[in-house]
mmCIF file of C-alpha atoms and ligand atoms in Angstrom:
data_model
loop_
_atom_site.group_PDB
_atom_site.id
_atom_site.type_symbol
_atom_site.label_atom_id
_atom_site.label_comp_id
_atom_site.label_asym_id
_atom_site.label_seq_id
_atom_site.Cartn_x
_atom_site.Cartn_y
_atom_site.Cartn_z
ATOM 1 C CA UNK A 2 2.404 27.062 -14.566
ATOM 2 C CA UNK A 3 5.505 27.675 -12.420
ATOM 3 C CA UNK A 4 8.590 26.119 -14.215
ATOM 4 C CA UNK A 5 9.759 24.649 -10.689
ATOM 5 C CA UNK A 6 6.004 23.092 -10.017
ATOM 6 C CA UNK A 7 6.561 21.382 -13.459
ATOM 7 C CA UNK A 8 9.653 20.016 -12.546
ATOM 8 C CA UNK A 9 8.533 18.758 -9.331
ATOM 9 C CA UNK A 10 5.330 17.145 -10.330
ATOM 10 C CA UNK A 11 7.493 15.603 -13.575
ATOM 11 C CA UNK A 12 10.253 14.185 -11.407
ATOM 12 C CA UNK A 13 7.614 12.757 -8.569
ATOM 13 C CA UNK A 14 5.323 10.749 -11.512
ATOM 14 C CA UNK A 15 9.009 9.415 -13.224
ATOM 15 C CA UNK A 16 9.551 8.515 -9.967
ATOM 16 C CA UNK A 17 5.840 7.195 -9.357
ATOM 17 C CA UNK A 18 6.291 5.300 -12.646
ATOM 18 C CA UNK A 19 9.207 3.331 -11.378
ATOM 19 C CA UNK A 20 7.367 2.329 -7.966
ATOM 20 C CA UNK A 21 4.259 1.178 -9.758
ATOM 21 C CA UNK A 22 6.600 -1.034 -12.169
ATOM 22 C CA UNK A 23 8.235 -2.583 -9.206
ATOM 23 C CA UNK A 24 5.176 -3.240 -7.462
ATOM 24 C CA UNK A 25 3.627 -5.339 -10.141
ATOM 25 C CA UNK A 26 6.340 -7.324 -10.472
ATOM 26 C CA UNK A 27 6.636 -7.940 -7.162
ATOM 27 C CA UNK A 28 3.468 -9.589 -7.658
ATOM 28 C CA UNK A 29 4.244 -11.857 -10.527
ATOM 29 C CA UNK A 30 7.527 -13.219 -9.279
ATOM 30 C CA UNK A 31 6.909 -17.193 -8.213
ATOM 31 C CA UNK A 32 8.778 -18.185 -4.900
ATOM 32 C CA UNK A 33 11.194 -20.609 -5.741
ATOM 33 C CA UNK A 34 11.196 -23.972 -4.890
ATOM 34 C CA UNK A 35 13.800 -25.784 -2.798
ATOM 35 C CA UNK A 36 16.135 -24.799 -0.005
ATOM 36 C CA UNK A 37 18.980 -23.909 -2.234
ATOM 37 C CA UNK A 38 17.511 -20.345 -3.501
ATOM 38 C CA UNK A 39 19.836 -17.375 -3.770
ATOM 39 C CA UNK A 40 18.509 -14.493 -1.578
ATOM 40 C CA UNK A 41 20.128 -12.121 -4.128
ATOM 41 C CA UNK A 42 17.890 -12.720 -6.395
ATOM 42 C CA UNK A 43 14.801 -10.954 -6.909
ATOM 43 C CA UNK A 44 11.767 -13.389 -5.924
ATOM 44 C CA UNK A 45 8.732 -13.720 -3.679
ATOM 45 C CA UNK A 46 8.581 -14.315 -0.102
ATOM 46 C CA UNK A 47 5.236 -16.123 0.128
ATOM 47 C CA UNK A 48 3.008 -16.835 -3.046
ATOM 48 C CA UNK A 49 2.011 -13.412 -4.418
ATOM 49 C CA UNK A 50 -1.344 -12.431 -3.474
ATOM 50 C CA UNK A 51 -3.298 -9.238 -2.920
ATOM 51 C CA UNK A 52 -5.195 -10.902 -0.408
ATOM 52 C CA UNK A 53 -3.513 -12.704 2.454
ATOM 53 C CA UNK A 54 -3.965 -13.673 5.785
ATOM 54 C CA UNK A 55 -3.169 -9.696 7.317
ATOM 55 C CA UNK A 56 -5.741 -8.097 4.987
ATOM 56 C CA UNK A 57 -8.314 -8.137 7.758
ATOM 57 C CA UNK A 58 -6.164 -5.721 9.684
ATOM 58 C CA UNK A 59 -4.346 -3.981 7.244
ATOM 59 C CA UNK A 60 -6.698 -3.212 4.985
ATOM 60 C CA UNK A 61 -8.169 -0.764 6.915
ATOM 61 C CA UNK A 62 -4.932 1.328 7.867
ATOM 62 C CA UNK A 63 -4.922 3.359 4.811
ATOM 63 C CA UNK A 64 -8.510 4.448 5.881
ATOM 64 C CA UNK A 65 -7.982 5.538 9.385
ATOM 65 C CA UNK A 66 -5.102 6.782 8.052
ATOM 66 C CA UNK A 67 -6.818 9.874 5.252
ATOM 67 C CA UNK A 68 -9.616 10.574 7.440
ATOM 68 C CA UNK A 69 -7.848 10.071 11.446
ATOM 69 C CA UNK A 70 -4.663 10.801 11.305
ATOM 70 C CA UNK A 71 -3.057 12.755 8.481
ATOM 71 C CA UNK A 72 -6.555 15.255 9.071
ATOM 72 C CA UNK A 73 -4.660 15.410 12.558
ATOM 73 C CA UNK A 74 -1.178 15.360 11.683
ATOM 74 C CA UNK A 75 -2.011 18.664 9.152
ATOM 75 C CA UNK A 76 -4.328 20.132 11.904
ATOM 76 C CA UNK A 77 -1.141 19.822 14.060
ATOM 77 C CA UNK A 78 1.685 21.623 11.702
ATOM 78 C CA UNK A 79 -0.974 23.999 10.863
ATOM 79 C CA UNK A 80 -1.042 24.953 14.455
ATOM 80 C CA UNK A 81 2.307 25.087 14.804
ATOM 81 C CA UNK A 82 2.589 27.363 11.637
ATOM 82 C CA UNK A 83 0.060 29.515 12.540
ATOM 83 C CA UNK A 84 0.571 30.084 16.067
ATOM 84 C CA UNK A 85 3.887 29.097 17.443
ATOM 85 C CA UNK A 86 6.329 29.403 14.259
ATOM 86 C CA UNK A 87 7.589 33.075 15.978
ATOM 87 C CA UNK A 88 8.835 30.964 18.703
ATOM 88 C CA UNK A 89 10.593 28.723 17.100
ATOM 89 C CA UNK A 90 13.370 27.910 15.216
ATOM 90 C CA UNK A 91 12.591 27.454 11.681
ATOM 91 C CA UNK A 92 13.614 27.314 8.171
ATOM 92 C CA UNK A 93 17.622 27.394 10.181
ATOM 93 C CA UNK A 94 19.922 26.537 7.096
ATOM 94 C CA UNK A 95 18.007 27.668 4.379
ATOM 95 C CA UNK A 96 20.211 30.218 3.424
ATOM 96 C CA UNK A 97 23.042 27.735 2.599
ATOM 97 C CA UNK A 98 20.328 24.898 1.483
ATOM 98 C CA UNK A 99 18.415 27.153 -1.258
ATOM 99 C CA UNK A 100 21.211 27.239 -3.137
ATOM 100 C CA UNK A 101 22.397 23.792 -3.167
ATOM 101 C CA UNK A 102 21.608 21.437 -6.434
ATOM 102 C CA UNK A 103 17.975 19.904 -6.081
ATOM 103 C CA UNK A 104 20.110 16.585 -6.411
ATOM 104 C CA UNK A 105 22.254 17.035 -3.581
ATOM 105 C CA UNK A 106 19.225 18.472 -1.404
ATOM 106 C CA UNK A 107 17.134 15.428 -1.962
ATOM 107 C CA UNK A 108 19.998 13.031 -0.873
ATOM 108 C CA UNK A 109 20.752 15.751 1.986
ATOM 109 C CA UNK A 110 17.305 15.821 3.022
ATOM 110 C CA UNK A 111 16.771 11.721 2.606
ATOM 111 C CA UNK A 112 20.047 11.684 4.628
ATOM 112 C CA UNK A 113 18.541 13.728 7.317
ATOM 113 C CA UNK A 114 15.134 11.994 7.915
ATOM 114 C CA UNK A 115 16.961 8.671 7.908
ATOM 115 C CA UNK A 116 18.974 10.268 11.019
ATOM 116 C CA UNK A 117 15.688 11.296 12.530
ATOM 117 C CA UNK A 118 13.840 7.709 11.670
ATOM 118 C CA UNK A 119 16.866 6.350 13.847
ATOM 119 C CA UNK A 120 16.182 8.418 16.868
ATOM 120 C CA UNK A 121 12.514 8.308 16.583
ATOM 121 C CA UNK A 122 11.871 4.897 15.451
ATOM 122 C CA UNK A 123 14.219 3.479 18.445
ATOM 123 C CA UNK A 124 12.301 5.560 20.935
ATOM 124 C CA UNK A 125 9.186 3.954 19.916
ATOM 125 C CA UNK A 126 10.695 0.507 20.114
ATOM 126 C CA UNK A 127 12.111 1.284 23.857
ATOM 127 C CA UNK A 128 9.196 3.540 25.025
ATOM 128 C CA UNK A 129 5.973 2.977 22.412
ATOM 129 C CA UNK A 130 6.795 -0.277 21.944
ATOM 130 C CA UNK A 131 2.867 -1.450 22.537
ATOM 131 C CA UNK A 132 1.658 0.784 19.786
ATOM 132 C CA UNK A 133 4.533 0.365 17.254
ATOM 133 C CA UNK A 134 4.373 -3.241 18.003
ATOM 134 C CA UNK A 135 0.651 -3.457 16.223
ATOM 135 C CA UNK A 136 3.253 -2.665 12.652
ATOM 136 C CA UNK A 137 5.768 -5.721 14.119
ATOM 137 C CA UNK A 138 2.512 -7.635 14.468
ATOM 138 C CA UNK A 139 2.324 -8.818 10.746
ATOM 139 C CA UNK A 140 3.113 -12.848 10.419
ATOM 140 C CA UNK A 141 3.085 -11.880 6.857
ATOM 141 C CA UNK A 142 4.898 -9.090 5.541
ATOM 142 C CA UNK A 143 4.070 -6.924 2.141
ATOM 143 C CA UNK A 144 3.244 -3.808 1.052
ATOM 144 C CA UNK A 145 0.617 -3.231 2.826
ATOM 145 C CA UNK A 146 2.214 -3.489 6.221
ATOM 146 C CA UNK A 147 3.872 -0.220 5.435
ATOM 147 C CA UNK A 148 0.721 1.262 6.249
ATOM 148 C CA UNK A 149 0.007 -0.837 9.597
ATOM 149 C CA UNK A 150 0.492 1.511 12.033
ATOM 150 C CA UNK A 151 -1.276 2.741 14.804
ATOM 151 C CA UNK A 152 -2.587 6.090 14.712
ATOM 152 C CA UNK A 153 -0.859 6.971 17.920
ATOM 153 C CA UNK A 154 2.687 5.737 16.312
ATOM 154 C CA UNK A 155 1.917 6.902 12.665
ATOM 155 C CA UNK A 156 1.379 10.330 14.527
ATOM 156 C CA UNK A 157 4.763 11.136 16.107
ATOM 157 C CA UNK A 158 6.348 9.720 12.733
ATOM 158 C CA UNK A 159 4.278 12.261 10.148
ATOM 159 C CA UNK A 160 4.703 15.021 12.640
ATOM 160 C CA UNK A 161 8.623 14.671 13.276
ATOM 161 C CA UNK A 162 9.454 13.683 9.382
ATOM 162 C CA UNK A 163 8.166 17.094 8.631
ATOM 163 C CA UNK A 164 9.568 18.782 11.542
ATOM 164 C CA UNK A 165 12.995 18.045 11.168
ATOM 165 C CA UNK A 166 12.741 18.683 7.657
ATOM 166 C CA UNK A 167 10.937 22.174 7.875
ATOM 167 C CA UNK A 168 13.506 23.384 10.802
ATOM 168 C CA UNK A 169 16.222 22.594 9.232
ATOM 169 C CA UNK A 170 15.075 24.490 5.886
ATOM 170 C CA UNK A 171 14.373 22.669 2.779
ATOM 171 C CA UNK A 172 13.486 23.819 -0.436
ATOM 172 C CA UNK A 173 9.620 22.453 -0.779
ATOM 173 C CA UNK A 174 11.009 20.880 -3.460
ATOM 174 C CA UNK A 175 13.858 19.259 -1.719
ATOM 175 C CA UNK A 176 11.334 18.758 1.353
ATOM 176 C CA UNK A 177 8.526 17.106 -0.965
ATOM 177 C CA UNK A 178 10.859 14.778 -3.017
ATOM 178 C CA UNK A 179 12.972 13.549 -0.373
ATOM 179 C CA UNK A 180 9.913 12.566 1.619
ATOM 180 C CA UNK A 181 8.273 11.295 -1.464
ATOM 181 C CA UNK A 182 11.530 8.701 -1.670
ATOM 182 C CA UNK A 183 11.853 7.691 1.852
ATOM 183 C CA UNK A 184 7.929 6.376 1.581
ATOM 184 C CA UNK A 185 8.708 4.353 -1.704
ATOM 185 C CA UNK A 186 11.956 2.878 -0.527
ATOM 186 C CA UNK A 187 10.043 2.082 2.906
ATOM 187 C CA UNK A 188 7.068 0.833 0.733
ATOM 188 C CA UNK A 189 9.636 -1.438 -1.507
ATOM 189 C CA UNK A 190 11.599 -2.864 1.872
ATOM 190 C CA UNK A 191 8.316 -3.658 3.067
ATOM 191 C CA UNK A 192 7.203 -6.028 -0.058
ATOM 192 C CA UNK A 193 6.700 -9.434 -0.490
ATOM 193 C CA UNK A 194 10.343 -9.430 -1.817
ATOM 194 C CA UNK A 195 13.691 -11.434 -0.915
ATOM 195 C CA UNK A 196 16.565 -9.424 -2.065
ATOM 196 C CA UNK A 197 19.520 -8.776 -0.482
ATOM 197 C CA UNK A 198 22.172 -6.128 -1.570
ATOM 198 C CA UNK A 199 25.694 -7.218 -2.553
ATOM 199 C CA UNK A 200 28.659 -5.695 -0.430
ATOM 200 C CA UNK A 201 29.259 -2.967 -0.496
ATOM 201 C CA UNK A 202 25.842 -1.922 -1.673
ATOM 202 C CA UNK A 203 24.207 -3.778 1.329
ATOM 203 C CA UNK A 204 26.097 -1.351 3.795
ATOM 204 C CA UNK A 205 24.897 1.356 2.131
ATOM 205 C CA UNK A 206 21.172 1.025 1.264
ATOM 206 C CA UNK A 207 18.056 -0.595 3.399
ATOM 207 C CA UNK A 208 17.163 -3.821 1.260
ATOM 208 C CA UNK A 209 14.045 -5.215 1.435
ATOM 209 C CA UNK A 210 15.963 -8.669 3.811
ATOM 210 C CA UNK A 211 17.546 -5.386 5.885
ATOM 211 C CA UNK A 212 14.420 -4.737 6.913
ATOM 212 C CA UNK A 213 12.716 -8.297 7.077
ATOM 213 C CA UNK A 214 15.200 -8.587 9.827
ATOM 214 C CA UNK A 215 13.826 -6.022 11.580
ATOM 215 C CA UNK A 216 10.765 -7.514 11.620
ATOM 216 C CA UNK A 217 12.126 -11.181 12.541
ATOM 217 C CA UNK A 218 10.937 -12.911 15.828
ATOM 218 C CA UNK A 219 14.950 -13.721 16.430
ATOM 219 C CA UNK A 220 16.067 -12.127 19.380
ATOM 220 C CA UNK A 221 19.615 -11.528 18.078
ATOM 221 C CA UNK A 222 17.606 -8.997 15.096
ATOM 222 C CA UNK A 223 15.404 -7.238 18.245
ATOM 223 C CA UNK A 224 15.521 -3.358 18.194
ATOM 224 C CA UNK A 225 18.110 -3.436 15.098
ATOM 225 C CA UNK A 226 17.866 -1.618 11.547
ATOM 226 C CA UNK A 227 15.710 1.552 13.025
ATOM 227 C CA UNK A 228 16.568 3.031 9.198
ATOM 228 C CA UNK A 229 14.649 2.634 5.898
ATOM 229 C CA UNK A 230 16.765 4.430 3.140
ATOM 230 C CA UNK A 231 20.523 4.352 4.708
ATOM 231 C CA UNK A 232 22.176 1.467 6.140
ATOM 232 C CA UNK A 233 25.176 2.852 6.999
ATOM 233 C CA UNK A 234 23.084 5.213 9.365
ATOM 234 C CA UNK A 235 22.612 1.739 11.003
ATOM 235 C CA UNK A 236 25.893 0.484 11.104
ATOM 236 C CA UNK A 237 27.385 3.707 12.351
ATOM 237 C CA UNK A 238 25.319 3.520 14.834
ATOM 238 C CA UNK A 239 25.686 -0.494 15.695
ATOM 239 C CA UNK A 240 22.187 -1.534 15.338
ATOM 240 C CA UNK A 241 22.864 -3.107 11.992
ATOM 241 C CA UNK A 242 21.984 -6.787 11.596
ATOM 242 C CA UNK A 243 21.771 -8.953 8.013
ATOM 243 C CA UNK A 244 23.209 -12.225 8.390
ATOM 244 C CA UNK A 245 24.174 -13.104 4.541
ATOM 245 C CA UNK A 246 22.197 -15.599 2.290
ATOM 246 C CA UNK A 247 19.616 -15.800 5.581
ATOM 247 C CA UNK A 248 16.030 -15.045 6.421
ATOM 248 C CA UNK A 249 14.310 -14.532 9.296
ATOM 249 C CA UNK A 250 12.164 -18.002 9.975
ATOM 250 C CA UNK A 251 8.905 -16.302 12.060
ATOM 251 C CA UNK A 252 7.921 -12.446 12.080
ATOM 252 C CA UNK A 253 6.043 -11.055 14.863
ATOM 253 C CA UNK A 254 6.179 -8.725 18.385
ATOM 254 C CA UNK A 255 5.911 -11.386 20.670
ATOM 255 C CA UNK A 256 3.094 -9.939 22.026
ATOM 256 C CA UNK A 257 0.463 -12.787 21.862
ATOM 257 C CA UNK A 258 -2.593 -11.335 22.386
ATOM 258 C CA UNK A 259 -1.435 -8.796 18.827
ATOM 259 C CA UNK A 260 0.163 -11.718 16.939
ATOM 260 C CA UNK A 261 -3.068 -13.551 17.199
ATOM 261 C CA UNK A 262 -3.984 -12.817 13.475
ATOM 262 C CA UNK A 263 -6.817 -15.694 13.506
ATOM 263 C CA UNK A 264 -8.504 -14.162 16.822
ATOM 264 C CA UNK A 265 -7.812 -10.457 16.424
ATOM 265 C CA UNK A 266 -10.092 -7.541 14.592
ATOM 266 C CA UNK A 267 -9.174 -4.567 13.810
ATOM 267 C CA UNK A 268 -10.828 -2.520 16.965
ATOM 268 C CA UNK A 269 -8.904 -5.500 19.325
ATOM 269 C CA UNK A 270 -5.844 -4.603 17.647
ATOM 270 C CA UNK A 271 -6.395 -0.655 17.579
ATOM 271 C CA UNK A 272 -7.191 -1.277 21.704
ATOM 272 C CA UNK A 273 -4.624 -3.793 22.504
ATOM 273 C CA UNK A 274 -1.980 -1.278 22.764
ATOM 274 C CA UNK A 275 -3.374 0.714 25.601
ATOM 275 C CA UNK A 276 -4.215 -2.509 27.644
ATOM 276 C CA UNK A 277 -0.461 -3.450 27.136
ATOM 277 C CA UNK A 278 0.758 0.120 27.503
ATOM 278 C CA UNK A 279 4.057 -0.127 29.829
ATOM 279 C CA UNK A 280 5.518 -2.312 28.366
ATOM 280 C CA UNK A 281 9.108 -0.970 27.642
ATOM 281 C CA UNK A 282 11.606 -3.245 24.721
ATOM 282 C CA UNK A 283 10.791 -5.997 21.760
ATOM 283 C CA UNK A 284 12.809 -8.396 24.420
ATOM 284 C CA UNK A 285 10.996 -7.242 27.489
ATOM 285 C CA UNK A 286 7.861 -8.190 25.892
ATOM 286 C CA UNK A 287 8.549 -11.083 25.049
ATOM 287 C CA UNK A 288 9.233 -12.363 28.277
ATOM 288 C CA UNK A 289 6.685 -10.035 30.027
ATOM 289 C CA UNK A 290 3.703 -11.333 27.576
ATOM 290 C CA UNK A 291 5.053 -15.584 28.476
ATOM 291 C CA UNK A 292 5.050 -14.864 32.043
ATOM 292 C CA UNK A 293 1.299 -13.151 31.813
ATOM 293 C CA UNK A 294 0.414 -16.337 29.715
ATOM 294 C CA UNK A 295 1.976 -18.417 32.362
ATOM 295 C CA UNK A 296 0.194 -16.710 35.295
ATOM 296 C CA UNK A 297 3.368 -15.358 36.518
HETATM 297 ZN ZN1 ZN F 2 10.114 -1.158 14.361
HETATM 298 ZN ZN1 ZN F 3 8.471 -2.347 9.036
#
């Protein structure tokens, strides 16, 4: 076998290895009790379970996920591949890139999708924000709301991760191992996990509070920490928000009809989007879904 493919496929189950480790003992870590608890230290957000009161929706993401819209999301860079890659730019820096340490590619390349998860991620929350508001939806948040997204949302996301990625002109190892990170760290900042960063580490990489906080029902958190491996891509930026030793006290999208976990299936929450279509910000919704419930 190829001695790079051996590399690769050694380096992405080490790495495999470590995420599986982490996300068992994510699930035997006890919440502590009491209000004095140290969000620096590695514990539980809600009792561990595999089971809680999301898995009704979310348990079926990964599943219209492998056969709706990854099928699509290949059919769709196939096409471009195939059939428009002559008029287009492609593969731009891969002159200079090739030649760069696998090392300093991966963090290049992780760099570089954390840029584009900025742009694209806040142009679903300002124009998307019914559809990426199904993955703000989650009262409860763990691993598995990684994975909550709608196919719509989850689309754009696959297609311009690998875009930006392939234009610019990774090494498919650089390309494949970068990605392979970003969806760990994204899985980890998703968990049922309190841990905050100390400075100066929190300014530099997403924790898993960083991103509760982009999750929290708070207005002063709405539309902040777009990133998911760099938080200095965040602060540059100005959308950077992680009050210390704090957590958010409610999660949601203030979208009532979606945050209605007791009420809600999965085909209401896969059609909810389109009947709320329009609407434009996390904030704007907010007030927009009251004033519906209020007749106004
Ligand atoms: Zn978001
Ligand atoms: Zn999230």
């Amino acid at each position: 076998m190829d001695e790079r493919l051996i590399s690769l496929l050694s380096m992405a189950a080490t790495l495999t290895l470590v995420a599986v480790v982490f996300f068992f003992i994510s699930l035997l870590l006890p919440k502590p009790e009491g209000k004095t608890e140290n969000l620096r230290n590695f514990h539980c957000a809600h009792p561990p379970s595999l089971i809680n009161k999301e898995f009704k929706c979310e348990a079926f993401y990964p599943l219209i996920s492998s056969l709706i819209t990854q099928p699509l999301v290949l059919f769709f860079i196939y096409a471009i591949m195939a059939f428009g890659v002559d008029d287009l730019p492609y593969q731009m820096f891969n002159h200079y890139i090739a030649d760069v340490p696998i090392v300093v590619q991966v963090l290049l390349g992780l760099l570089v999708i954390d840029i584009s998860i900025w742009i694209r991620h806040g142009f679903v929350h300002k124009y998307l924000w019914s559809f990426h508001a199904v993955h703000h939806s989650a009262e409860e948040i763990s691993w598995m709301t990684t994975t909550r997204l709608h196919p719509l949302d989850q689309f754009v996301m696959s297609v311009m991760d690998f875009v930006v990625l392939y234009v610019i002109g990774f090494s498919a190892e650089g390309m494949t191992l970068a990605l392979l990170i970003k969806n760990w760290n994204n899985m980890f900042v998703h968990s049922n996990i309190v841990l905050d960063y100390p400075k100066p580490w929190k300014y530099i990489f997403v924790s898993p509070n960083m991103h509760r906080w982009h999750h929290a029902k708070e207005k002063e958190a709405h539309d902040k920490n777009f990133c998911v491996v760099f938080a200095f891509v965040d602060y540059i930026m100005g959308t950077y928000y992680v009050p210390d030793n704090a957590l958010p006290k409610a999660y949601g999208s203030d979208i009532p009809e979606l945050d209605d976990i007791a009420h809600k299936t999965i085909l209401s929450e896969l059609w909810l989007p389109f009947k709320t279509m329009g609407r434009t910000t996390q904030i704007d919704d907010g007030a927009q879904a009251k004033a519906q419930i209020a007749g106004e």
